[in-house]
Each structure stands twice: as C-alpha cells, then as structure tokens.
Amino acid sequence: MDHFQLKNGILHAEDVPLPSIAQDVGTPVYVYSRATLERHAKVFRDALSGLKDPHIAFAVKSNPNLAVLKVLARMGYGADVVSGGELTRALRAGMKPEDIVFSGVGKTHAELLQGLEAGIGQFNIESEEEGYELAAISRRQGNTAACALRVNPDVDARTHEKISTGKRENKFGVPLDQAKEIYARLAGEVGIEMRGVAVHIGSQLGDLEPLETAFGKVGELIAELRAAGCKVTHADLGGGLGVPYKAGERLPSPAQYGAMVARVTKGWDVRLVFEPGRVIAGNAGVLLTRVVRVKRGITHPFVVVDAAMNDLARPAMYGAWHDFEAVEPGSQRMTAHIVGPICETGDTFATDRNCDALKAGDLAVFRTAGAYGATMASSYNSRGFVAEVLVDGDRHAVVADRIPAAEIMDAERVPEWLA
Ligand code: LLP
C-alpha cells in the first residue's frame, strides 16, 4: 500500500496534488511520501516480530536522501552503508554509529579508518585481505572493530544478472567452502572481533526459495564455526526482498519473508541483522514528469517526457518496468513508446505501452521510483541533477535542490595553457 492515489481525478501524494508540486518545483522531480516510508518501515519491522531483537539497517544505497534517512532514523532504523559518503549521510541523518553496518568489496583504507573513527557497529568483511587491513588500522588505534564475514553461498537469486550477488563467480563475499578457515584465521587477529556471518544474494527477489537456501547454508556454517571453537553472536541476512513494479503483481510479502526467516534461523542463537532497501523505499516514491510532446511514430506514437535515463536509469540499465500513469487521467487510453529526450535509443522507458492518453504539457508519473531512482541519476547530456521532494500530509518540502547544468559546470576548469 502506498499513498499515491487519485483524489477527485487528480493523482496526489498523500494530501498534496502532484500538479502543485510540478508548479512549485518544476519537472522532472522525485516525490516521496513520508507516510508510505513509515508504513513500509513498520510493516517490515512487524514482519520480524517473531525474532528476538532484530536489527534493521536500511540499505542507504537505495535512497540516500538525508530527509528519507531522517524519517527512517526516527523509526529506529540503522543503516547499511557501502562508502564513506553513505556513512557520512547516515550519521548526518541522526543514525547512531552503533546501528551502522559497513558493507562493500572495495572499502578503501580511508573508508575503513572513517568507519573506525565513527565507531560503527559492524564491518561486513568481504575478503580475508580486507580483514587483515582493517585489523592493522584498528590495532594502531588501540581499537577493536566488530566484524562479520560475508560469505558467497553460490546460490542463484533468479533475478536480473546485474543485481545478482550470491553466485560463485560474483565478486561478493568469500567462497562458502573457505569461510570456516578464513573466519578462524581472522578471529586470531588483534584489532578485530569476528562476531558473525553476513550474506546477501541479490536484489528484487521474487521468490523466497533462493533466500531460504542461502540462509540454510549460513546456518550450517554457523554450526561448523562453533564446533571449531569460533564465537558467533550475529548473522546479517542482507536485503533483497522484491517489490511489485506492476499493478496487480504478486510478490512474497514481508510477513512471508519474516515467517521463513523465523523458521530457518530457529535455534541459531544469534542477533539477526537485516539490510532492506527497495522494500522500504521503492513504492514510497514516484518520478513526476511532464510530456514535452507527442510525436508520430511508425507503429505507435512516441510520448517524449522531460525525464530521461539520466534521472531514472533502471529501464535503460536493467530493462526494468515502471508503471506509467497520467496525473489527471481521462477515460481514453493509448499505446505508445515512452521516451526521454536523451540522444540514444536506450533512453526508452517503455515500448508499446498501453497507458493513459497523453498530450503535450500533461503531467505523468513513473511509479515505484523511490528506490534506486534519484540515487542513480547522472548529468548525462548536461541535463543537471533532478530535484527531490518529500510530502507529509498536506505539506511538502524540497529535500534535494535541482542542480542545474551551469552549476555542475562551475566545478570544471579550462587550464591556462588552453586559453
Ligand atoms: N545489502 C547489500 C549488501 C546490498 O548489496 C544491497 C543491494 C542491499 C542490502 C539492499 O538490497 P534491496 O533490499 O534493496 O534489494 N540498482 C539496482 C539494485 C542494486 C542493489 C544493490 N545491492 C536496481 O535498480 O534494481
């Protein structure tokens, strides 16, 4: 359930009509709903109520906007970060350092140091090499960093190959069959405390079975580690739960996910950590856009909108589907290709899409754009960075300014010797 609904024939975000946001802020613009974010955060937490004291760390990569993070911090969420920049954001949004988990295969020396100095709760170590490096830095500080070892369970998440992370050939984690030895060796290092195991097999999972298989393997590893005398007090089960992108699409619910986790992890005797992203933010945002013009095509017309692949990359990158709806739909429908203005054919949001009839100047939205939307934006074609708005009941606020191309250019220099 989300709070983007038609009221008197006009699409609203909570109680705010989207045309008034377009008028205020211009288009394209991402619009988020506070009530929807909070609802999803609560539904996910409630789904885990059968577990003892789970820790939920929002995957900041899915939507790093400070206001969005603040909403989740107020809900008691921590953060899963993958860069120094994300760590800075989480802290600035008021997330407690001890509630922050640091994932990622390429944490630099500077980022490891930043995490240590911030006193974050857990490093998810992705290789033995990273473990030694962190231990060395931490020792020098007289510190002890809490760590989980991320394992690669070699499970096919059956999602888009670009967002699948748990297969043997993927770069993430250490191979499961080497995990016990690596964990034991790292456990002997001064400067780090190996306290658990982490796993994340991919994103937008439409099926719980691969997750269950991966978690089962983690359970076996925990038993083996304990039998070998290693201490295991935490298990981080990552994120990955999919969301419906098409009206009427059925996916496993958070409640079904929570029940599966409770069943599989029974008797593990660890504190479970979760890193949900999309399931919290995905349906809490839309990308509001205006039709520039409708152009005749050979088979179908092209609806050219003022949003492009630089604002919402998912269709171009993953062939992803986003529902596309008029903000003030009439009774007419049309079949069209929905495209942006960028000069490549990849800048196509949808082909042969049956949608509300639209004409130049009309407003429309791409739904389910709250996760991996604005955060993946670029300034390709010198289009500037898209703005973001947060709605709360009948009020709204710009939570990220539009950054015009001219401002981006201000950071560029022409060297003297070219002048
Ligand atoms: N934890 C780790 C270690 C991750 O790598 C990810 C996502 C998450 C948690 C959160 O996963 P979620 O609950 O959101 O599925 N840009 C792509 C998605 C990339 C996901 C990367 N990792 C897209 O637009 O579909």
GROMACS .gro file of C-alpha atoms and ligand atoms in nm:
model
  444
    1MET     CA    1   0.000   0.000   0.000
    2ASP     CA    2   0.124   0.348  -0.083
    3HIS     CA    3  -0.009   0.699  -0.050
    4PHE     CA    4  -0.008   0.796  -0.419
    5GLN     CA    5  -0.379   0.787  -0.500
    6LEU     CA    6  -0.631   0.963  -0.723
    7LYS     CA    7  -0.849   1.214  -0.542
    8ASN     CA    8  -1.114   1.394  -0.749
    9GLY     CA    9  -0.943   1.267  -1.061
   10ILE     CA   10  -0.602   1.408  -0.971
   11LEU     CA   11  -0.308   1.199  -0.853
   12HIS     CA   12  -0.198   1.303  -0.505
   13ALA     CA   13   0.098   1.226  -0.286
   14GLU     CA   14  -0.078   1.193   0.049
   15ASP     CA   15  -0.288   1.515   0.053
   16VAL     CA   16  -0.080   1.711  -0.194
   17PRO     CA   17  -0.196   1.724  -0.558
   18LEU     CA   18   0.102   1.647  -0.781
   19PRO     CA   19   0.032   1.942  -1.016
   20SER     CA   20   0.104   2.181  -0.732
   21ILE     CA   21   0.448   2.021  -0.680
   22ALA     CA   22   0.518   2.047  -1.053
   23GLN     CA   23   0.422   2.412  -1.041
   24ASP     CA   24   0.637   2.482  -0.736
   25VAL     CA   25   0.948   2.283  -0.817
   26GLY     CA   26   0.925   2.209  -1.187
   27THR     CA   27   0.974   1.871  -1.351
   28PRO     CA   28   1.121   1.617  -1.356
   29VAL     CA   29   1.111   1.571  -0.981
   30TYR     CA   30   1.109   1.275  -0.747
   31VAL     CA   31   0.827   1.285  -0.493
   32TYR     CA   32   0.844   1.075  -0.177
   33SER     CA   33   0.571   1.008   0.078
   34ARG     CA   34   0.666   1.015   0.445
   35ALA     CA   35   0.357   0.815   0.543
   36THR     CA   36   0.446   0.542   0.293
   37LEU     CA   37   0.807   0.522   0.410
   38GLU     CA   38   0.690   0.490   0.768
   39ARG     CA   39   0.428   0.236   0.677
   40HIS     CA   40   0.679   0.017   0.496
   41ALA     CA   41   0.930   0.051   0.780
   42LYS     CA   42   0.664  -0.059   1.026
   43VAL     CA   43   0.538  -0.347   0.809
   44PHE     CA   44   0.893  -0.479   0.771
   45ARG     CA   45   0.963  -0.448   1.141
   46ASP     CA   46   0.632  -0.614   1.233
   47ALA     CA   47   0.716  -0.897   0.992
   48LEU     CA   48   1.022  -0.971   1.208
   49SER     CA   49   0.833  -0.961   1.536
   50GLY     CA   50   0.882  -1.336   1.579
   51LEU     CA   51   1.256  -1.281   1.615
   52LYS     CA   52   1.447  -1.176   1.922
   53ASP     CA   53   1.566  -0.815   1.893
   54PRO     CA   54   1.641  -0.800   1.519
   55HIS     CA   55   1.850  -0.507   1.398
   56ILE     CA   56   1.730  -0.335   1.082
   57ALA     CA   57   1.984  -0.135   0.883
   58PHE     CA   58   1.828   0.046   0.586
   59ALA     CA   59   2.032   0.000   0.267
   60VAL     CA   60   2.129   0.363   0.213
   61LYS     CA   61   2.225   0.295  -0.149
   62SER     CA   62   1.857   0.253  -0.235
   63ASN     CA   63   1.768   0.607  -0.129
   64PRO     CA   64   2.036   0.816   0.041
   65ASN     CA   65   1.840   1.140   0.062
   66LEU     CA   66   1.901   1.293   0.406
   67ALA     CA   67   1.532   1.357   0.470
   68VAL     CA   68   1.443   0.999   0.379
   69LEU     CA   69   1.717   0.872   0.611
   70LYS     CA   70   1.586   1.101   0.884
   71VAL     CA   71   1.236   0.952   0.855
   72LEU     CA   72   1.385   0.605   0.897
   73ALA     CA   73   1.619   0.708   1.178
   74ARG     CA   74   1.313   0.833   1.366
   75MET     CA   75   1.161   0.487   1.315
   76GLY     CA   76   1.460   0.336   1.493
   77TYR     CA   77   1.628   0.212   1.176
   78GLY     CA   78   2.003   0.192   1.145
   79ALA     CA   79   2.192   0.200   0.815
   80ASP     CA   80   2.377  -0.033   0.582
   81VAL     CA   81   2.639   0.180   0.407
   82VAL     CA   82   2.884   0.099   0.130
   83SER     CA   83   3.101   0.410   0.108
   84GLY     CA   84   3.242   0.690   0.317
   85GLY     CA   85   2.983   0.917   0.160
   86GLU     CA   86   2.695   0.696   0.269
   87LEU     CA   87   2.844   0.670   0.618
   88THR     CA   88   2.858   1.049   0.641
   89ARG     CA   89   2.496   1.070   0.529
   90ALA     CA   90   2.373   0.813   0.782
   91LEU     CA   91   2.546   0.994   1.065
   92ARG     CA   92   2.422   1.332   0.948
   93ALA     CA   93   2.067   1.197   0.935
   94GLY     CA   94   2.098   1.103   1.302
   95MET     CA   95   2.155   0.730   1.276
   96LYS     CA   96   2.353   0.605   1.572
   97PRO     CA   97   2.707   0.486   1.487
   98GLU     CA   98   2.647   0.156   1.663
   99ASP     CA   99   2.345   0.097   1.437
  100ILE     CA  100   2.554   0.128   1.121
  101VAL     CA  101   2.684  -0.167   0.921
  102PHE     CA  102   2.955  -0.111   0.659
  103SER     CA  103   2.937  -0.344   0.355
  104GLY     CA  104   3.118  -0.342   0.022
  105VAL     CA  105   3.404  -0.521  -0.154
  106GLY     CA  106   3.619  -0.216  -0.206
  107LYS     CA  107   3.634  -0.025   0.120
  108THR     CA  108   3.946   0.188   0.096
  109HIS     CA  109   4.197   0.245   0.373
  110ALA     CA  110   4.044   0.589   0.427
  111GLU     CA  111   3.693   0.443   0.447
  112LEU     CA  112   3.794   0.172   0.695
  113LEU     CA  113   3.953   0.444   0.906
  114GLN     CA  114   3.643   0.662   0.879
  115GLY     CA  115   3.426   0.373   0.998
  116LEU     CA  116   3.658   0.304   1.290
  117GLU     CA  117   3.673   0.666   1.394
  118ALA     CA  118   3.295   0.694   1.375
  119GLY     CA  119   3.264   0.385   1.596
  120ILE     CA  120   3.025   0.200   1.367
  121GLY     CA  121   2.855  -0.117   1.486
  122GLN     CA  122   2.980  -0.371   1.234
  123PHE     CA  123   3.210  -0.410   0.937
  124ASN     CA  124   3.100  -0.672   0.686
  125ILE     CA  125   3.434  -0.803   0.572
  126GLU     CA  126   3.426  -0.923   0.212
  127SER     CA  127   3.771  -1.082   0.191
  128GLU     CA  128   4.049  -1.214   0.411
  129GLU     CA  129   4.272  -0.934   0.278
  130GLU     CA  130   4.025  -0.671   0.394
  131GLY     CA  131   4.013  -0.833   0.738
  132TYR     CA  132   4.391  -0.803   0.784
  133GLU     CA  133   4.392  -0.444   0.663
  134LEU     CA  134   4.113  -0.344   0.900
  135ALA     CA  135   4.282  -0.525   1.189
  136ALA     CA  136   4.609  -0.340   1.126
  137ILE     CA  137   4.443   0.002   1.120
  138SER     CA  138   4.232  -0.079   1.422
  139ARG     CA  139   4.531  -0.208   1.625
  140ARG     CA  140   4.720   0.111   1.560
  141GLN     CA  141   4.431   0.296   1.719
  142GLY     CA  142   4.411   0.055   2.012
  143ASN     CA  143   4.063  -0.026   1.886
  144THR     CA  144   3.866  -0.347   1.832
  145ALA     CA  145   3.629  -0.350   1.534
  146ALA     CA  146   3.327  -0.579   1.537
  147CYS     CA  147   3.317  -0.779   1.214
  148ALA     CA  148   3.102  -1.021   1.022
  149LEU     CA  149   3.244  -1.228   0.737
  150ARG     CA  150   3.037  -1.203   0.422
  151VAL     CA  151   3.007  -1.538   0.254
  152ASN     CA  152   2.920  -1.617  -0.105
  153PRO     CA  153   2.683  -1.912  -0.084
  154ASP     CA  154   2.677  -1.984  -0.460
  155VAL     CA  155   2.300  -1.953  -0.485
  156ASP     CA  156   2.124  -1.819  -0.793
  157ALA     CA  157   1.886  -1.548  -0.674
  158ARG     CA  158   1.691  -1.575  -1.002
  159THR     CA  159   1.684  -1.203  -1.051
  160HIS     CA  160   1.841  -0.976  -1.315
  161GLU     CA  161   2.204  -1.083  -1.362
  162LYS     CA  162   2.333  -0.732  -1.290
  163ILE     CA  163   2.182  -0.734  -0.943
  164SER     CA  164   2.260  -1.092  -0.855
  165THR     CA  165   2.539  -1.112  -0.597
  166GLY     CA  166   2.547  -1.461  -0.448
  167LYS     CA  167   2.679  -1.674  -0.730
  168ARG     CA  168   3.028  -1.822  -0.711
  169GLU     CA  169   3.154  -1.608  -0.998
  170ASN     CA  170   3.029  -1.282  -0.841
  171LYS     CA  171   3.278  -1.056  -0.666
  172PHE     CA  172   3.100  -1.057  -0.331
  173GLY     CA  173   3.197  -1.235  -0.011
  174VAL     CA  174   3.431  -1.530   0.040
  175PRO     CA  175   3.357  -1.875  -0.102
  176LEU     CA  176   3.150  -2.074   0.143
  177ASP     CA  177   3.389  -2.369   0.139
  178GLN     CA  178   3.674  -2.143   0.255
  179ALA     CA  179   3.470  -1.942   0.502
  180LYS     CA  180   3.545  -2.152   0.812
  181GLU     CA  181   3.921  -2.132   0.771
  182ILE     CA  182   3.918  -1.761   0.687
  183TYR     CA  183   3.691  -1.683   0.981
  184ALA     CA  184   3.913  -1.878   1.219
  185ARG     CA  185   4.228  -1.707   1.093
  186LEU     CA  186   4.071  -1.361   1.121
  187ALA     CA  187   3.938  -1.446   1.467
  188GLY     CA  188   4.301  -1.471   1.579
  189GLU     CA  189   4.377  -1.113   1.474
  190VAL     CA  190   4.415  -0.843   1.735
  191GLY     CA  191   4.218  -0.531   1.639
  192ILE     CA  192   3.908  -0.706   1.511
  193GLU     CA  193   3.648  -0.922   1.675
  194MET     CA  194   3.487  -1.176   1.445
  195ARG     CA  195   3.131  -1.195   1.568
  196GLY     CA  196   2.924  -1.318   1.280
  197VAL     CA  197   2.844  -1.410   0.926
  198ALA     CA  198   2.678  -1.200   0.654
  199VAL     CA  199   2.504  -1.291   0.330
  200HIS     CA  200   2.324  -1.102   0.053
  201ILE     CA  201   2.245  -1.286  -0.270
  202GLY     CA  202   2.079  -1.017  -0.477
  203SER     CA  203   1.805  -0.763  -0.514
  204GLN     CA  204   1.443  -0.762  -0.637
  205LEU     CA  205   1.394  -1.127  -0.545
  206GLY     CA  206   1.054  -1.254  -0.646
  207ASP     CA  207   1.091  -1.587  -0.476
  208LEU     CA  208   1.185  -1.678  -0.118
  209GLU     CA  209   1.335  -2.012  -0.209
  210PRO     CA  210   1.687  -1.892  -0.304
  211LEU     CA  211   1.698  -1.686   0.016
  212GLU     CA  212   1.595  -1.987   0.219
  213THR     CA  213   1.865  -2.198   0.054
  214ALA     CA  214   2.130  -1.933   0.122
  215PHE     CA  215   2.020  -1.886   0.485
  216GLY     CA  216   2.024  -2.264   0.533
  217LYS     CA  217   2.388  -2.270   0.422
  218VAL     CA  218   2.468  -1.986   0.662
  219GLY     CA  219   2.306  -2.185   0.943
  220GLU     CA  220   2.528  -2.484   0.866
  221LEU     CA  221   2.834  -2.261   0.861
  222ILE     CA  222   2.747  -2.114   1.200
  223ALA     CA  223   2.724  -2.464   1.345
  224GLU     CA  224   3.060  -2.559   1.191
  225LEU     CA  225   3.225  -2.241   1.317
  226ARG     CA  226   3.102  -2.306   1.669
  227ALA     CA  227   3.215  -2.667   1.652
  228ALA     CA  228   3.559  -2.531   1.558
  229GLY     CA  229   3.556  -2.312   1.868
  230CYS     CA  230   3.471  -1.981   1.698
  231LYS     CA  231   3.236  -1.732   1.856
  232VAL     CA  232   2.929  -1.637   1.650
  233THR     CA  233   2.680  -1.393   1.801
  234HIS     CA  234   2.544  -1.220   1.491
  235ALA     CA  235   2.411  -1.312   1.146
  236ASP     CA  236   2.341  -1.049   0.882
  237LEU     CA  237   2.088  -1.171   0.627
  238GLY     CA  238   2.118  -0.873   0.392
  239GLY     CA  239   1.831  -0.732   0.191
  240GLY     CA  240   1.683  -0.831  -0.142
  241LEU     CA  241   1.309  -0.869  -0.097
  242GLY     CA  242   1.139  -0.763  -0.421
  243VAL     CA  243   0.851  -0.522  -0.465
  244PRO     CA  244   0.569  -0.515  -0.721
  245TYR     CA  245   0.653  -0.285  -1.013
  246LYS     CA  246   0.330  -0.362  -1.200
  247ALA     CA  247  -0.016  -0.304  -1.060
  248GLY     CA  248  -0.153  -0.640  -0.951
  249GLU     CA  249   0.185  -0.817  -0.946
  250ARG     CA  250   0.218  -1.059  -0.652
  251LEU     CA  251   0.543  -1.098  -0.463
  252PRO     CA  252   0.631  -1.261  -0.134
  253SER     CA  253   0.518  -1.027   0.143
  254PRO     CA  254   0.738  -0.908   0.427
  255ALA     CA  255   0.525  -1.126   0.656
  256GLN     CA  256   0.600  -1.436   0.447
  257TYR     CA  257   0.968  -1.340   0.444
  258GLY     CA  258   0.967  -1.292   0.823
  259ALA     CA  259   0.798  -1.628   0.879
  260MET     CA  260   1.053  -1.802   0.656
  261VAL     CA  261   1.342  -1.634   0.840
  262ALA     CA  262   1.198  -1.731   1.179
  263ARG     CA  263   1.165  -2.093   1.066
  264VAL     CA  264   1.511  -2.120   0.908
  265THR     CA  265   1.701  -1.941   1.184
  266LYS     CA  266   1.533  -2.118   1.473
  267GLY     CA  267   1.794  -2.225   1.724
  268TRP     CA  268   2.074  -2.016   1.571
  269ASP     CA  269   2.103  -1.816   1.893
  270VAL     CA  270   2.236  -1.501   1.726
  271ARG     CA  271   2.121  -1.144   1.683
  272LEU     CA  272   1.988  -1.114   1.328
  273VAL     CA  273   2.066  -0.811   1.115
  274PHE     CA  274   1.867  -0.709   0.806
  275GLU     CA  275   1.956  -0.466   0.526
  276PRO     CA  276   1.632  -0.389   0.340
  277GLY     CA  277   1.635  -0.113   0.080
  278ARG     CA  278   1.386  -0.141  -0.203
  279VAL     CA  279   1.107  -0.292   0.008
  280ILE     CA  280   1.112   0.021   0.225
  281ALA     CA  281   1.170   0.294  -0.033
  282GLY     CA  282   1.060   0.156  -0.371
  283ASN     CA  283   0.690   0.225  -0.359
  284ALA     CA  284   0.735   0.534  -0.142
  285GLY     CA  285   0.839   0.744  -0.440
  286VAL     CA  286   0.734   0.844  -0.792
  287LEU     CA  287   0.915   1.034  -1.064
  288LEU     CA  288   0.691   1.319  -1.175
  289THR     CA  289   0.745   1.428  -1.534
  290ARG     CA  290   0.583   1.645  -1.798
  291VAL     CA  291   0.510   1.545  -2.155
  292VAL     CA  292   0.723   1.759  -2.385
  293ARG     CA  293   0.541   1.647  -2.696
  294VAL     CA  294   0.377   1.351  -2.858
  295LYS     CA  295   0.548   1.258  -3.180
  296ARG     CA  296   0.404   1.042  -3.456
  297GLY     CA  297   0.590   0.713  -3.493
  298ILE     CA  298   0.577   0.433  -3.749
  299THR     CA  299   0.367   0.194  -3.545
  300HIS     CA  300   0.295   0.387  -3.226
  301PRO     CA  301   0.340   0.745  -3.117
  302PHE     CA  302   0.636   0.845  -2.903
  303VAL     CA  303   0.541   1.017  -2.580
  304VAL     CA  304   0.850   1.231  -2.516
  305VAL     CA  305   0.871   1.324  -2.148
  306ASP     CA  306   1.107   1.566  -1.976
  307ALA     CA  307   1.256   1.291  -1.756
  308ALA     CA  308   1.529   1.078  -1.908
  309MET     CA  309   1.759   0.786  -1.844
  310ASN     CA  310   1.990   1.019  -1.654
  311ASP     CA  311   1.711   1.076  -1.397
  312LEU     CA  312   1.581   0.719  -1.381
  313ALA     CA  313   1.835   0.470  -1.510
  314ARG     CA  314   1.658   0.144  -1.429
  315PRO     CA  315   1.473   0.089  -1.759
  316ALA     CA  316   1.786   0.160  -1.964
  317MET     CA  317   2.013  -0.040  -1.735
  318TYR     CA  318   1.806  -0.342  -1.646
  319GLY     CA  319   1.514  -0.326  -1.888
  320ALA     CA  320   1.309  -0.255  -1.578
  321TRP     CA  321   0.936  -0.189  -1.590
  322HIS     CA  322   0.789   0.116  -1.415
  323ASP     CA  323   0.414   0.175  -1.428
  324PHE     CA  324   0.344   0.500  -1.613
  325GLU     CA  325   0.028   0.695  -1.539
  326ALA     CA  326  -0.122   1.031  -1.616
  327VAL     CA  327  -0.161   1.263  -1.318
  328GLU     CA  328  -0.507   1.364  -1.443
  329PRO     CA  329  -0.623   1.058  -1.637
  330GLY     CA  330  -0.925   1.083  -1.866
  331SER     CA  331  -1.117   0.785  -1.996
  332GLN     CA  332  -0.903   0.749  -2.312
  333ARG     CA  333  -0.607   0.513  -2.344
  334MET     CA  334  -0.327   0.498  -2.597
  335THR     CA  335  -0.044   0.265  -2.692
  336ALA     CA  336   0.288   0.445  -2.713
  337HIS     CA  337   0.661   0.430  -2.666
  338ILE     CA  338   0.759   0.637  -2.363
  339VAL     CA  339   1.094   0.804  -2.419
  340GLY     CA  340   1.315   1.075  -2.277
  341PRO     CA  341   1.497   1.349  -2.466
  342ILE     CA  342   1.848   1.197  -2.444
  343CYS     CA  343   2.025   1.120  -2.767
  344GLU     CA  344   2.039   0.746  -2.753
  345THR     CA  345   1.781   0.481  -2.816
  346GLY     CA  346   1.846   0.337  -2.470
  347ASP     CA  347   1.664   0.639  -2.333
  348THR     CA  348   1.339   0.447  -2.355
  349PHE     CA  349   1.119   0.394  -2.051
  350ALA     CA  350   0.868   0.168  -2.221
  351THR     CA  351   0.779   0.031  -2.564
  352ASP     CA  352   0.430  -0.048  -2.688
  353ARG     CA  353   0.294   0.061  -2.352
  354ASN     CA  354  -0.079   0.079  -2.307
  355CYS     CA  355  -0.123   0.391  -2.095
  356ASP     CA  356  -0.347   0.687  -2.027
  357ALA     CA  357  -0.389   0.909  -2.331
  358LEU     CA  358  -0.146   1.200  -2.301
  359LYS     CA  359  -0.072   1.519  -2.489
  360ALA     CA  360   0.199   1.784  -2.471
  361GLY     CA  361   0.203   1.962  -2.136
  362ASP     CA  362   0.033   1.681  -1.942
  363LEU     CA  363   0.188   1.550  -1.621
  364ALA     CA  364   0.260   1.183  -1.563
  365VAL     CA  365   0.444   0.965  -1.314
  366PHE     CA  366   0.672   0.666  -1.321
  367ARG     CA  367   0.578   0.467  -1.016
  368THR     CA  368   0.795   0.267  -0.778
  369ALA     CA  369   1.081   0.509  -0.824
  370GLY     CA  370   1.167   0.564  -0.458
  371ALA     CA  371   1.449   0.309  -0.460
  372TYR     CA  372   1.747   0.321  -0.698
  373GLY     CA  373   1.595   0.628  -0.862
  374ALA     CA  374   1.744   0.967  -0.781
  375THR     CA  375   2.049   0.800  -0.631
  376MET     CA  376   2.148   0.659  -0.970
  377ALA     CA  377   2.095   0.989  -1.152
  378SER     CA  378   2.369   1.147  -1.360
  379SER     CA  379   2.403   1.468  -1.556
  380TYR     CA  380   2.440   1.298  -1.893
  381ASN     CA  381   2.358   1.524  -2.187
  382SER     CA  382   2.431   1.814  -1.946
  383ARG     CA  383   2.083   1.788  -1.804
  384GLY     CA  384   2.158   1.876  -1.443
  385PHE     CA  385   2.058   1.671  -1.139
  386VAL     CA  386   1.692   1.602  -1.069
  387ALA     CA  387   1.518   1.757  -0.766
  388GLU     CA  388   1.354   1.562  -0.481
  389VAL     CA  389   1.050   1.649  -0.270
  390LEU     CA  390   0.915   1.492   0.046
  391VAL     CA  391   0.543   1.508   0.119
  392ASP     CA  392   0.400   1.488   0.469
  393GLY     CA  393   0.021   1.509   0.482
  394ASP     CA  394  -0.076   1.834   0.316
  395ARG     CA  395   0.272   1.985   0.316
  396HIS     CA  396   0.574   1.928   0.101
  397ALA     CA  397   0.935   2.036   0.102
  398VAL     CA  398   1.219   2.027  -0.147
  399VAL     CA  399   1.465   1.778   0.006
  400ALA     CA  400   1.720   1.798  -0.277
  401ASP     CA  401   1.760   2.103  -0.497
  402ARG     CA  402   1.769   2.067  -0.868
  403ILE     CA  403   2.135   2.121  -0.964
  404PRO     CA  404   2.138   2.298  -1.298
  405ALA     CA  405   2.395   2.215  -1.565
  406ALA     CA  406   2.555   2.557  -1.520
  407GLU     CA  407   2.630   2.481  -1.154
  408ILE     CA  408   2.788   2.149  -1.241
  409MET     CA  409   3.000   2.335  -1.496
  410ASP     CA  410   3.123   2.563  -1.218
  411ALA     CA  411   3.334   2.270  -1.095
  412GLU     CA  412   3.509   2.241  -1.431
  413ARG     CA  413   3.823   2.430  -1.532
  414VAL     CA  414   3.984   2.514  -1.862
  415PRO     CA  415   4.361   2.511  -1.797
  416GLU     CA  416   4.550   2.830  -1.860
  417TRP     CA  417   4.755   2.669  -2.137
  418LEU     CA  418   4.436   2.622  -2.339
  419ALA     CA  419   4.316   2.974  -2.300
  420LLP     N1  420   2.272  -0.524   0.132
  420LLP     C1  421   2.367  -0.534   0.036
  420LLP     C2  422   2.499  -0.585   0.072
  420LLP     C3  423   2.338  -0.495  -0.096
  420LLP     O1  424   2.432  -0.507  -0.190
  420LLP     C4  425   2.209  -0.447  -0.128
  420LLP     C5  426   2.177  -0.404  -0.264
  420LLP     C6  427   2.114  -0.437  -0.025
  420LLP     C7  428   2.149  -0.478   0.104
  420LLP     C8  429   1.975  -0.385  -0.047
  420LLP     O2  430   1.903  -0.467  -0.133
  420LLP     P1  431   1.746  -0.442  -0.155
  420LLP     O3  432   1.676  -0.474  -0.025
  420LLP     O4  433   1.727  -0.302  -0.194
  420LLP     O5  434   1.711  -0.536  -0.264
  420LLP     N2  435   2.037  -0.065  -0.871
  420LLP     C9  436   1.965  -0.190  -0.872
  420LLP    C10  437   1.970  -0.258  -0.734
  420LLP    C11  438   2.109  -0.282  -0.682
  420LLP    C12  439   2.112  -0.348  -0.547
  420LLP    C13  440   2.249  -0.350  -0.491
  420LLP     N3  441   2.261  -0.406  -0.360
  420LLP    C14  442   1.823  -0.168  -0.918
  420LLP     O6  443   1.787  -0.054  -0.951
  420LLP     O7  444   1.745  -0.262  -0.926
   0.00000   0.00000   0.00000
